[in-house]
Coordinates of C-alpha atoms in Angstrom, one line a residue:
X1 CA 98.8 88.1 89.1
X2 CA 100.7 90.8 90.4
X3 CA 104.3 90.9 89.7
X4 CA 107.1 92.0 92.0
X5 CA 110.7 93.0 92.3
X6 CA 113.4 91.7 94.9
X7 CA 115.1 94.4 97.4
X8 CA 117.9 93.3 99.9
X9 CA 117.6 95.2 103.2
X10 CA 120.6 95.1 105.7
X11 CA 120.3 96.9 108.9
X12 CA 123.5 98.6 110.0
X13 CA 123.5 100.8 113.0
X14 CA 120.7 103.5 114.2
X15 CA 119.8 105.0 111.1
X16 CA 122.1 102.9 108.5
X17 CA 121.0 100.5 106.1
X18 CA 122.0 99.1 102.9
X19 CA 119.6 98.6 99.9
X20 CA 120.3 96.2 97.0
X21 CA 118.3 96.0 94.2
X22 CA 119.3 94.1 90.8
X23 CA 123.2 95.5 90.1
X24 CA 123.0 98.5 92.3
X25 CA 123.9 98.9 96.1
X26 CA 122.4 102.2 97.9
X27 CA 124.1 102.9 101.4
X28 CA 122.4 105.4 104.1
X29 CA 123.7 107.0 106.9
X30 CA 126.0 104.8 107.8
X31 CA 127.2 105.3 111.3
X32 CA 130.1 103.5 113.7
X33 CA 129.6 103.8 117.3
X34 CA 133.1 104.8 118.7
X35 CA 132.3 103.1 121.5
X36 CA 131.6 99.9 120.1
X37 CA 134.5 99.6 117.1
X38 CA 134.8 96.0 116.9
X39 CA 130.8 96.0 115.6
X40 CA 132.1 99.3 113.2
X41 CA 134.4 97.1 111.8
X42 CA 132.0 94.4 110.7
X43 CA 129.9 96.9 109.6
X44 CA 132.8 98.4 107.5
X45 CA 133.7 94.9 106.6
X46 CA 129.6 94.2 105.5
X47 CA 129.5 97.2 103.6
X48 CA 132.6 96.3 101.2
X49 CA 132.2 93.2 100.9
X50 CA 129.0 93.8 99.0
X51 CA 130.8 96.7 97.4
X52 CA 133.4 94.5 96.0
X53 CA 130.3 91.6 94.8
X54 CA 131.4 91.2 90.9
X55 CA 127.1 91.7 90.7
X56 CA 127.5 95.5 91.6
X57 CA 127.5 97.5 89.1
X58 CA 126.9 101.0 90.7
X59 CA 127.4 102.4 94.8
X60 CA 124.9 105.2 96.0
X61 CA 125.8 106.8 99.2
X62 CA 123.4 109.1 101.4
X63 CA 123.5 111.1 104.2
X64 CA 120.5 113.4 105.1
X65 CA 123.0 115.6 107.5
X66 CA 126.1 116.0 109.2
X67 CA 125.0 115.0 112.9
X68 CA 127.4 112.2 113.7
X69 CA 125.0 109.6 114.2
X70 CA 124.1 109.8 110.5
X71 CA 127.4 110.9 108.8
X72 CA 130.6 109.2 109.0
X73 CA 133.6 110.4 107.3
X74 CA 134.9 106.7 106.7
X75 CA 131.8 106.4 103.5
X76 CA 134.5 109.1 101.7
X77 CA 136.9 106.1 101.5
X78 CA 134.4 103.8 99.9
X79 CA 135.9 104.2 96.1
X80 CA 139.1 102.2 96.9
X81 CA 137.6 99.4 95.6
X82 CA 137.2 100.1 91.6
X83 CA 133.4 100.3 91.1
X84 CA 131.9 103.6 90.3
X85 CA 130.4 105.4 93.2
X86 CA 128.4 108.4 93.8
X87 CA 127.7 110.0 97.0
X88 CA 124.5 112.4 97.8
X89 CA 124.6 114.4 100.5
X90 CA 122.9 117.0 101.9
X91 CA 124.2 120.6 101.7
X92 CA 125.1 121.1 105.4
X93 CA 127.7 118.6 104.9
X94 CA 130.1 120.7 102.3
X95 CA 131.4 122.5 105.6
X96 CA 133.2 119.1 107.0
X97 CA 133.9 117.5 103.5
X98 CA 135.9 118.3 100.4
X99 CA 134.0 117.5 97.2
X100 CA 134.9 115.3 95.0
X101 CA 134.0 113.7 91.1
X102 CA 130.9 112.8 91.0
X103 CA 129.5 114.2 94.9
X104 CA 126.2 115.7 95.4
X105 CA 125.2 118.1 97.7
X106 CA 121.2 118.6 97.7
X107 CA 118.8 121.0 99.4
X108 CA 115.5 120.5 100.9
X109 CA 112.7 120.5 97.8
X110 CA 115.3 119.7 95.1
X111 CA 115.0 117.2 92.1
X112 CA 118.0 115.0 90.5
X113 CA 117.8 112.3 87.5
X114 CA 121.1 110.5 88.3
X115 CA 122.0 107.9 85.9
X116 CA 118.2 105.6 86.6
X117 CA 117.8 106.6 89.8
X118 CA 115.6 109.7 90.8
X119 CA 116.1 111.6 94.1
X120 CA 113.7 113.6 95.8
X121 CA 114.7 116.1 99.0
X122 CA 112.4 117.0 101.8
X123 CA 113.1 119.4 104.6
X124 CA 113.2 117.9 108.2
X125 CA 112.0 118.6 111.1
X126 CA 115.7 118.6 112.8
X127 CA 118.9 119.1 110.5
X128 CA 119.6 118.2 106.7
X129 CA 116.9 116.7 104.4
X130 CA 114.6 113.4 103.7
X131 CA 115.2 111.4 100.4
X132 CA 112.8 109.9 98.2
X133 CA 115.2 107.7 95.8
X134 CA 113.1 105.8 93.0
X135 CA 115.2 102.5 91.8
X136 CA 113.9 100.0 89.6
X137 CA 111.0 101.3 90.0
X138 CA 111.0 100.7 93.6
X139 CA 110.1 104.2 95.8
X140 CA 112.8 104.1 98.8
X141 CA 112.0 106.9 101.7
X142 CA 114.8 107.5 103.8
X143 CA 113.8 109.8 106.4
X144 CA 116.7 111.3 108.2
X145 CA 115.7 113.1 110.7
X146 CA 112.6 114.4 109.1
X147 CA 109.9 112.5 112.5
X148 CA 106.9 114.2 115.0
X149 CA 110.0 115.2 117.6
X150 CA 107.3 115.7 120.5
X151 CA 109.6 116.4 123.3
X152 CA 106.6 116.8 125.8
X153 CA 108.9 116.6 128.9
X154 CA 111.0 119.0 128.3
X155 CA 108.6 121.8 125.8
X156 CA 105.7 124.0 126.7
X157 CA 102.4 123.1 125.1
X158 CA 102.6 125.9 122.1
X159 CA 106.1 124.4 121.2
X160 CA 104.9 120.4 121.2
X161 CA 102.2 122.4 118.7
X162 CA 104.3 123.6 116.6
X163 CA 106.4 120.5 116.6
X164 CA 103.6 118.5 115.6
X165 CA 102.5 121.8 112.7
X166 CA 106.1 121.5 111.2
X167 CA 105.9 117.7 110.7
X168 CA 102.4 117.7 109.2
X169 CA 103.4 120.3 106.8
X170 CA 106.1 118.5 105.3
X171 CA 104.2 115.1 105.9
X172 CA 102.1 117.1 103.4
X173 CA 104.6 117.4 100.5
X174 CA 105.5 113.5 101.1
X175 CA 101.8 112.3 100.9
X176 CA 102.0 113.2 97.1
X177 CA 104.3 110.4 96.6
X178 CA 103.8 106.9 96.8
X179 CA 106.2 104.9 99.0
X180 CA 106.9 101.1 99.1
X181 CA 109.8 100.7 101.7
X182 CA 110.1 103.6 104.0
X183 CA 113.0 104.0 107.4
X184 CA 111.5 106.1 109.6
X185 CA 112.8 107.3 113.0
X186 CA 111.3 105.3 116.3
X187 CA 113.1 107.0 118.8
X188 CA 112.4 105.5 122.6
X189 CA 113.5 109.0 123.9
X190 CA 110.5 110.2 123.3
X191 CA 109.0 107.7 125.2
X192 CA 105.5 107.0 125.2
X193 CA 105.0 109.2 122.2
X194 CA 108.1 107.4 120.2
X195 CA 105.1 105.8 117.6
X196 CA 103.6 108.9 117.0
X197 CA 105.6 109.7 113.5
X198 CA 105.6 106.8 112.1
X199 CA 102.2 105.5 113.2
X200 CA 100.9 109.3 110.4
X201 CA 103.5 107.9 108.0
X202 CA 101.9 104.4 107.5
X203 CA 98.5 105.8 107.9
X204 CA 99.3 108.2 105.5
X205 CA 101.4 106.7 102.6
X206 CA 100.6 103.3 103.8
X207 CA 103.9 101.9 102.6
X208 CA 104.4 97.8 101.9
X209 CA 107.2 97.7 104.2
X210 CA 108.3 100.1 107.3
X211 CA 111.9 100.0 109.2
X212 CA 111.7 101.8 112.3
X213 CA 115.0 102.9 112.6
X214 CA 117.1 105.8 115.2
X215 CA 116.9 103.7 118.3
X216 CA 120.5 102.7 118.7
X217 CA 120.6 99.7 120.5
X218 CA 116.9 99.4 121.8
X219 CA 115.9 96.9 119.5
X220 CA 112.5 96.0 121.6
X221 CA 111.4 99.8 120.8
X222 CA 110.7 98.1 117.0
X223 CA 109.0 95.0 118.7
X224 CA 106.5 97.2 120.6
X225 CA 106.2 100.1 117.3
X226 CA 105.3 96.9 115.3
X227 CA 102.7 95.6 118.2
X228 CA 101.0 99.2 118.6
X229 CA 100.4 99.8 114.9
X230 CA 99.6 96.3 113.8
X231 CA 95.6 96.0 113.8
X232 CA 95.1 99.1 112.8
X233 CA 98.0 99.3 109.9
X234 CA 97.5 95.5 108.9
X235 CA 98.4 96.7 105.0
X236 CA 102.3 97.7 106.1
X237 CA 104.5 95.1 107.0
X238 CA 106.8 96.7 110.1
X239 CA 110.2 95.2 110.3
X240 CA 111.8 93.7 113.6
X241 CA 115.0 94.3 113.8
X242 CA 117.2 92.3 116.6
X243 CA 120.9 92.9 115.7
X244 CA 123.2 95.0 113.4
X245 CA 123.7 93.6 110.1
X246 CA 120.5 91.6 110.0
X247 CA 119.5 91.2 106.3
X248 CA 115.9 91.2 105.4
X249 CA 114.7 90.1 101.3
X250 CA 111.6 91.7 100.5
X251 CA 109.3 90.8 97.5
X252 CA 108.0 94.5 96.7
X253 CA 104.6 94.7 94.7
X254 CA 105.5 96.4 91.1
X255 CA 103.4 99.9 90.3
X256 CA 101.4 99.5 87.7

């Protein structure tokens, strides 16, 4: 009988979520709307309170780049609260921050052991990195921005070509991995085309469980990625996500 490990998902905001598994709480690009601050608050308030859970033992915090929507400076203020934290950022953002004990800052195609967790980089498609973060040996993928960006409205055909030649080639380096819970971006900009990423991811790495994520507030666009890839993709269980701060408890097959 095949054994597996429990993983607590909460949703944040766009690109954010927060990972708990056993006494470790992972955070990633966390991001407050100024527009909407009474939500950033409970978000804020979300995020410590399960900082400050007696069961934590360890805070991880990543951001794949400094674009607002996937860094905001209010993570730097997360070690008020007297548990040991680490953040891992990618290198872009040492221009806006001043590092501290214990920060991080990783390039594409870089490698850390960090206490038990290992970290992989991967170059995106837009700004900053991907991460590949290995906990209890659960294999998180976090994509950032790293997604099949095919701005067909607004490109010629040779740059929607190369668009789609730049994801595949670092699609490429990910395949080598395996991945059990991957956030990818699902972004309804793109329209008609918003599946296209994530539909190669999950028909390439075939992870157990997907989050689209980078939709801000459209949360139908995961309703309608989870109806288009659902025959065909029957072995990855896409996440709906209705509301900010939804929590999801996932039973993740262990590697043999």
């Amino acid at each position: 009988m095949q054994t597996t490990q429990k993983l607590m998902v909460t949703y944040l905001h766009h690109s954010g979520f927060m990972v708990r598994s056993s006494d470790r709480l992972l955070l990633f690009d966390f991001y407050g709307d100024p527009q909407r601050p009474d939500e950033v608050q409970k978000n804020i308030a979300c995020v410590t309170d399960a900082i400050r859970d007696p069961a934590v033992r360890h805070v991880y915090v990543f951001a794949s780049h400094n674009h607002r929507d996937h860094f905001d400076p209010v993570i730097l203020t997360l070690d008020q609260y007297d548990k040991p934290i680490t953040w891992l950022f990618s290198s872009d953002i040492k221009e806006v921050v001043k590092k501290q004990q214990d920060m991080y800052f990783l390039d594409a195609d870089e490698q850390a052991e960090i206490d038990d967790l290992s970290i992989h980089t991967f170059a995106s498609t837009d700004e900053g990195i991907a991460f590949l973060v290995i906990v209890d040996g659960i294999h998180l993928f976090h994509a950032g921005d790293l997604n099949w960006w095919y701005w067909y409205d607004e490109s010629t055909a040779e740059e929607c070509a190369e668009y789609e030649r730049d994801f595949k080639k670092i699609m490429a380096q990910v395949e080598t991995w395996p991945v059990d819970v991957a956030f990818f971006p699902v972004d309804p900009r793109l329209k008609e085309y918003a599946h296209h990423g994530g539909a190669y991811f999950i028909e390439k790495l075939k992870p157990a469980f997907f989050f689209p994520m980078h939709f801000s507030y459209a949360y139908d666009t995961t309703v309608r990625f989870k109806d288009q890839i659902a025959q065909s993709h029957s072995d990855t269980a896409v996440l709906t996500i209705k509301r900010q701060r939804e929590t999801y408890e996932l039973e993740v097959p262990q590697r043999r």
